[in-house]
CSV table of C-alpha atoms and ligand atoms in Angstrom, one decimal:
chain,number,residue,atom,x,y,z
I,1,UNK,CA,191.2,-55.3,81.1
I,2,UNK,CA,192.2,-58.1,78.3
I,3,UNK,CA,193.0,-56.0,75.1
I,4,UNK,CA,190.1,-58.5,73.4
I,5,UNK,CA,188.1,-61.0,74.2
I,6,UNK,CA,186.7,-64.3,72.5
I,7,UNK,CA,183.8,-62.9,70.3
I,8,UNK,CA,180.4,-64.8,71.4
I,9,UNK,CA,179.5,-67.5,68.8
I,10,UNK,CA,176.4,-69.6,67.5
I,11,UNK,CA,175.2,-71.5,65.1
I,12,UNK,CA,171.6,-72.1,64.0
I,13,UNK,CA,170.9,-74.8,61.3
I,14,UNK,CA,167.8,-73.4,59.3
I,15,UNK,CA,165.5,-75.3,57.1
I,16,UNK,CA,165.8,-74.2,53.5
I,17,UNK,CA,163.3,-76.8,52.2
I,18,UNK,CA,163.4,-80.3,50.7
I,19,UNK,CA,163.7,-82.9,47.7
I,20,UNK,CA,161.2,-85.1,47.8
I,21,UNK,CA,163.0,-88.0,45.5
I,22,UNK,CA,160.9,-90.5,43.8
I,23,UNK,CA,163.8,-92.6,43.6
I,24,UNK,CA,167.4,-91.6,44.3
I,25,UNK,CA,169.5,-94.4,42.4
I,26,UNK,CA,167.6,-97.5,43.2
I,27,UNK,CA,167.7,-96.7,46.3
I,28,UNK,CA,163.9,-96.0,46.6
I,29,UNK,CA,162.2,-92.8,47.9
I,30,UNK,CA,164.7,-90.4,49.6
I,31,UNK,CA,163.2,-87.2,51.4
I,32,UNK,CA,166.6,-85.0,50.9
I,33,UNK,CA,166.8,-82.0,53.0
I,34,UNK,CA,168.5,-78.4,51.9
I,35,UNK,CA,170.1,-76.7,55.0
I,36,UNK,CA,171.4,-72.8,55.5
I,37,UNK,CA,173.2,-71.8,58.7
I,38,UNK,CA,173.6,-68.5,60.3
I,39,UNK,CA,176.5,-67.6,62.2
I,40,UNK,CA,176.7,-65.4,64.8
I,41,UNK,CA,180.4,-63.7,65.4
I,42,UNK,CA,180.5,-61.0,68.2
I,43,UNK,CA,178.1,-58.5,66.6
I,44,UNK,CA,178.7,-60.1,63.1
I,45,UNK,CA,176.6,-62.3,61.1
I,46,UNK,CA,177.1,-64.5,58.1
I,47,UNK,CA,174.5,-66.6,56.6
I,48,UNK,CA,175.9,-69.8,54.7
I,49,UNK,CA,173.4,-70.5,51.7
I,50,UNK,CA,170.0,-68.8,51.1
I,51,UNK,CA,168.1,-72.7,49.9
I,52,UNK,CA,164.8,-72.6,47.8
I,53,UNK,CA,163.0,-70.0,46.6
I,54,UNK,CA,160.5,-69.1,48.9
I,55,UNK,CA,157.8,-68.8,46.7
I,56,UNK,CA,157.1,-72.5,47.3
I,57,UNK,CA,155.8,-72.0,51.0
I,58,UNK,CA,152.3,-73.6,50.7
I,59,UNK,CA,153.0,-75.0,47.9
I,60,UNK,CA,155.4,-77.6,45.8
I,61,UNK,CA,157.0,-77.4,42.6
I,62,UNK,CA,157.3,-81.0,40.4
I,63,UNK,CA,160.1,-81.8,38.6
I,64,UNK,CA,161.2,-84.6,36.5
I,65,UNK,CA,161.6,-87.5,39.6
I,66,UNK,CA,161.5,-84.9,42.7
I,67,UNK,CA,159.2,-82.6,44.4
I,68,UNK,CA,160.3,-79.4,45.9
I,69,UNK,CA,159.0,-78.0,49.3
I,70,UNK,CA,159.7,-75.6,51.7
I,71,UNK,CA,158.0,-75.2,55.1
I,72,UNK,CA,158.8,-71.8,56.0
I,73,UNK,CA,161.2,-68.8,54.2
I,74,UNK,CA,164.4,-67.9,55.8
I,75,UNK,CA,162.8,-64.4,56.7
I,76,UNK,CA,160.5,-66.3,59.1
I,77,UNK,CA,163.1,-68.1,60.7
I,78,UNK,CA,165.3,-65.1,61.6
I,79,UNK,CA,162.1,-63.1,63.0
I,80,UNK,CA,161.4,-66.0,65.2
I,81,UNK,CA,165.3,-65.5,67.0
I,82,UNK,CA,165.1,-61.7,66.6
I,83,UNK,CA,167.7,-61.2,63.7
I,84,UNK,CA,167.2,-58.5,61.8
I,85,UNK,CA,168.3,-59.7,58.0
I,86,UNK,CA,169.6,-56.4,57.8
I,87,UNK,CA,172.3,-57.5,60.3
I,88,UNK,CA,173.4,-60.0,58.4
I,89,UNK,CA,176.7,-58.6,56.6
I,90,UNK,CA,178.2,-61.5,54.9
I,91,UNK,CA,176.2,-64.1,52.9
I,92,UNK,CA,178.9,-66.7,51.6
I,93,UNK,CA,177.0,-68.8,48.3
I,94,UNK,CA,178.7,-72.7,48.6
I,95,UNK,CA,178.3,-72.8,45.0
I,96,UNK,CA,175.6,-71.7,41.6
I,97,UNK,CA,172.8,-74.1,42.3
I,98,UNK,CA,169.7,-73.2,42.9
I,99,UNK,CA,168.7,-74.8,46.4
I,100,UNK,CA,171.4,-72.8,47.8
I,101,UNK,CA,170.6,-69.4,46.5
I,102,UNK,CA,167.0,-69.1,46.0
I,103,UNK,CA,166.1,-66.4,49.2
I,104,UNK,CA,169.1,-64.4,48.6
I,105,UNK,CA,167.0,-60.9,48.6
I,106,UNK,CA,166.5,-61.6,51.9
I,107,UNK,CA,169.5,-60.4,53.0
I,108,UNK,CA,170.6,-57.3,50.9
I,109,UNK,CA,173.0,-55.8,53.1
I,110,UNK,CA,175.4,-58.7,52.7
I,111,UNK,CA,178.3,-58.6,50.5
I,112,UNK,CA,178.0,-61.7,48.7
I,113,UNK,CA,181.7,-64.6,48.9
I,114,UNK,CA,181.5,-66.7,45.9
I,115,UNK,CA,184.1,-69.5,44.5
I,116,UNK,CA,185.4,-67.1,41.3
I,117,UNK,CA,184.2,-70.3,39.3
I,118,UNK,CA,180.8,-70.5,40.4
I,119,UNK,CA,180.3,-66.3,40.1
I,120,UNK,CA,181.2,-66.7,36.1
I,121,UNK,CA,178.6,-69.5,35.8
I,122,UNK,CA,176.4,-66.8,37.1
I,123,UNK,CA,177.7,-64.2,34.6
I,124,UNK,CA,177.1,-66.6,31.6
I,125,UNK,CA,173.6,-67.6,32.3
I,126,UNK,CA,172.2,-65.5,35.0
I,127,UNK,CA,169.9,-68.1,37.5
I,128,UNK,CA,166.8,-68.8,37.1
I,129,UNK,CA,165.4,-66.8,40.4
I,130,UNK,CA,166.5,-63.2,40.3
I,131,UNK,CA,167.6,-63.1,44.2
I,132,UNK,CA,171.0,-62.6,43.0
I,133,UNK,CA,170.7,-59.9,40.3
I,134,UNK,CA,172.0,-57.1,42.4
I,135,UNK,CA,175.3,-58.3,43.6
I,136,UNK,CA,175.6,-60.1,40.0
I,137,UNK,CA,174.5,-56.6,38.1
I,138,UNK,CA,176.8,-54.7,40.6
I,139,UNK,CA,174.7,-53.0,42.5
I,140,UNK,CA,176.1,-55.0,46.0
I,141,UNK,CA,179.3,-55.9,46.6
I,142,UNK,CA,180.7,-59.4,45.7
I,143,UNK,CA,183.7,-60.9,46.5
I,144,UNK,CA,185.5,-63.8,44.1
I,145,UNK,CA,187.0,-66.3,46.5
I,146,UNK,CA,189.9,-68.2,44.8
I,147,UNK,CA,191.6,-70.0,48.0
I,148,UNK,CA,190.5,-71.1,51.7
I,149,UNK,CA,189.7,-67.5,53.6
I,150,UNK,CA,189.7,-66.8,58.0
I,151,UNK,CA,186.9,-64.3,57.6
I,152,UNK,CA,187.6,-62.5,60.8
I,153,UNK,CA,191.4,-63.0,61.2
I,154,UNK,CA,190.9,-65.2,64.3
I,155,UNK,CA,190.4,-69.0,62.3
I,156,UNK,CA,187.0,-69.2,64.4
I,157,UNK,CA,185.3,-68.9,60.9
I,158,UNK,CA,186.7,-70.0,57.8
I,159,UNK,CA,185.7,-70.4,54.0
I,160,UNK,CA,187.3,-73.8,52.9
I,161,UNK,CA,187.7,-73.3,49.0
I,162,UNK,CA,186.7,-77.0,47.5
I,163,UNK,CA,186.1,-76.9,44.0
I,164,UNK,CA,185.2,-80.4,41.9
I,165,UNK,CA,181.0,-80.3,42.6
I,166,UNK,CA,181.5,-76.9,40.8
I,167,UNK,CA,184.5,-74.9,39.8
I,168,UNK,CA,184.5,-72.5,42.8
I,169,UNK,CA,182.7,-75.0,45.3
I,170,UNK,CA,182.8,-73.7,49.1
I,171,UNK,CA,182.5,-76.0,51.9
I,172,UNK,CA,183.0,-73.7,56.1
I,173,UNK,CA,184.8,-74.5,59.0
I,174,UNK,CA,183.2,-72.8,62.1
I,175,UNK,CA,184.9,-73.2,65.6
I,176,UNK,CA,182.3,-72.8,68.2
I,177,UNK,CA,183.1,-72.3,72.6
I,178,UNK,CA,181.9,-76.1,72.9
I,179,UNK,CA,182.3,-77.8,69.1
I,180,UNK,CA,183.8,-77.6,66.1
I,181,UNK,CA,181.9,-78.5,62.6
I,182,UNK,CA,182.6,-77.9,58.9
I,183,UNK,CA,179.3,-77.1,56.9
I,184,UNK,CA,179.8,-79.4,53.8
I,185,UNK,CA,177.6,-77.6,51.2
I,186,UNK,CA,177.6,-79.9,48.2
I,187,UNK,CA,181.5,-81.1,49.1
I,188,UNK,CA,179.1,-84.4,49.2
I,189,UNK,CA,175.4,-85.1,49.3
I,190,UNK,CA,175.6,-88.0,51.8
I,191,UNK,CA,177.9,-89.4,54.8
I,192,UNK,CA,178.0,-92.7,53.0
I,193,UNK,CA,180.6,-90.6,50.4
I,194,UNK,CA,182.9,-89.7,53.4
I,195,UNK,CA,184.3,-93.1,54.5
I,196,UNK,CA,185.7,-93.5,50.9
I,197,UNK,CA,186.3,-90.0,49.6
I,198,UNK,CA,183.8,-90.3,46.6
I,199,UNK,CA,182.5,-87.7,44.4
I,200,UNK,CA,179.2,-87.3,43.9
I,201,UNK,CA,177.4,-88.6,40.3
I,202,UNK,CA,177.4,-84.5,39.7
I,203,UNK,CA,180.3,-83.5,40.5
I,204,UNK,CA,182.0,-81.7,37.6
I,205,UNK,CA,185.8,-82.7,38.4
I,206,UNK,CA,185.9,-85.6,40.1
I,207,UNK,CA,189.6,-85.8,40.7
I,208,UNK,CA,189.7,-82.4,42.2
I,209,UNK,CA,186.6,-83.3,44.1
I,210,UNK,CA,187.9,-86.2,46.1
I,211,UNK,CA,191.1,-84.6,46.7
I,212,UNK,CA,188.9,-82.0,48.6
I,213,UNK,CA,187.3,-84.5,50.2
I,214,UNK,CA,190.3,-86.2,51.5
I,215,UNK,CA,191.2,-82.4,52.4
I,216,UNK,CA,188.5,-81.5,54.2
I,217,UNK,CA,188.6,-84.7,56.6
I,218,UNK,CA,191.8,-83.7,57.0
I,219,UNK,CA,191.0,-80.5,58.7
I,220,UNK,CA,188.3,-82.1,60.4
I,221,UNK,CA,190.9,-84.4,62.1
I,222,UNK,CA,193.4,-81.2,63.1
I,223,UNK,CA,190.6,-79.3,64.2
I,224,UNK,CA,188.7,-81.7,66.2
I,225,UNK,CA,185.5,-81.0,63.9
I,226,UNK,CA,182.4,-82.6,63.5
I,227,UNK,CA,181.3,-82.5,59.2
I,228,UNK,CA,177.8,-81.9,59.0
I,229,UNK,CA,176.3,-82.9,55.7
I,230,UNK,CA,173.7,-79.9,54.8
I,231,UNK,CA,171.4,-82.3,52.1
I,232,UNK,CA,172.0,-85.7,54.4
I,233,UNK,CA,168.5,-86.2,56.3
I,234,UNK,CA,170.4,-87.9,59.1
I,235,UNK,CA,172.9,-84.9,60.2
I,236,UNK,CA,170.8,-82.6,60.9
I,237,UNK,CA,170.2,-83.9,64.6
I,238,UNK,CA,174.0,-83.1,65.0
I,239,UNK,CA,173.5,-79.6,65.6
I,240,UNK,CA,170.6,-78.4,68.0
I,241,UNK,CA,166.6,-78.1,66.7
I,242,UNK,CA,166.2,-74.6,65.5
I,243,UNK,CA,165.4,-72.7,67.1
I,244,UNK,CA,168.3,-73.7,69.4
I,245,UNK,CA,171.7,-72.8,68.3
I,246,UNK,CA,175.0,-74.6,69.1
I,247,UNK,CA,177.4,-72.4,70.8
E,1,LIG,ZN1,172.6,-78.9,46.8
């Protein structure tokens, strides 16, 4: 018998709700979608992202220029493929804001990987949705990620550490049997920004932020991999309709 053997890997895209943008510059009405993906490793599990709160199912939520939705919670999704969120030991946070953190409490066995600059935006003003409280008050593990991390030793999985949106922005290279793809987070908020490495308007360092970019495609070059673009309404037919994983 082999000593090991490749662990079995997926990928499910959830939906973690949208922006409904009256008019994203001049460019008119833009329906921007907020993606979370679970990743299965052997017997492991890691959720990337946690998206809107959840308390908006059924309803929306207006801000100034946008309307927020979200058609069904992250809980729902994982009952539907028979994942227990209690299964789910690592919950990696791309960065503080809040359409990527809002349904954290769904998973409260995770340990929670967060860029070290993000985690003390946290500690200086606590968010606005209180998902996070017990990994921010100590009661769950956290981890401060400061550099690019392998999270199971065998590069199948790995946290690329891309500050410039925020200070501890987190971007994730995940090497699937029959694909490759790295899981942008907010590295940028549409493909149009890849071609010529360009920050987004938001982006807090923008010379730091198009260095990662150029990084990133980079990697995606060595390693073959596809970059999916979570908020960019036209990537999200790259990876298979959830229910359906990639594998
Ligand atoms: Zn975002």
């Amino acid at each position: 018998m082999p000593r090991s053997r490749a662990p079995e890997m997926a990928l499910w895209r959830l939906d973690c709700g949208h922006f409904d943008i009256d008019d994203l510059e001049g460019r008119g009405r833009v329906l921007m979608p907020v993606s979370c993906y679970l990743i299965r490793h052997g017997s492991d599990y890691v959720l990337l992202d946690t998206g809107l709160k959840a308390g908006l199912v059924g309803t929306s939520e207006r801000q100034t220029g946008q309307t927020l939705t979200l058609n069904r919670t992250i809980a729902d999704q994982l009952g539907q493929i028979g994942v227990d969120p209690a299964r789910i030991g690592t919950l990696v946070v791309s960065h503080f804001h809040g359409d990527h953190h809002e349904q954290s409490g769904t998973v409260s066995n995770a340990r929670l990987l967060i860029g070290a600059g993000d985690l003390a935006v946290f500690r200086s003003a606590p968010p606005r949705e209180r998902e996070l409280n017990p990994w921010l008050n100590g009661k769950r593990p956290v981890e401060a990620v400061t550099a690019d991390r392998d999270l199971f030793g065998d590069g199948r999985v790995r946290i690329l550490f891309t500050p410039g949106h925020t200070p501890g922005h987190l971007a994730m290279l995940v090497k699937l049997d029959g694909l490759s793809v790295i899981l942008t987070g907010d590295l940028v908020h549409n493909r149009d920004q890849l071609a010529s490495a360009t920050p987004s308007g938001n982006h807090t360092d923008k010379v730091r932020g198009k260095a990662e970019i150029e990084r990133v495609l980079a990697i995606a070059r060595t390693e073959k991999a596809e970059i999916i673009v979570g908020h960019d309404q036209r990537d999200i037919a790259r990876l298979p309709a959830f229910p359906a994983a990639a594998e």
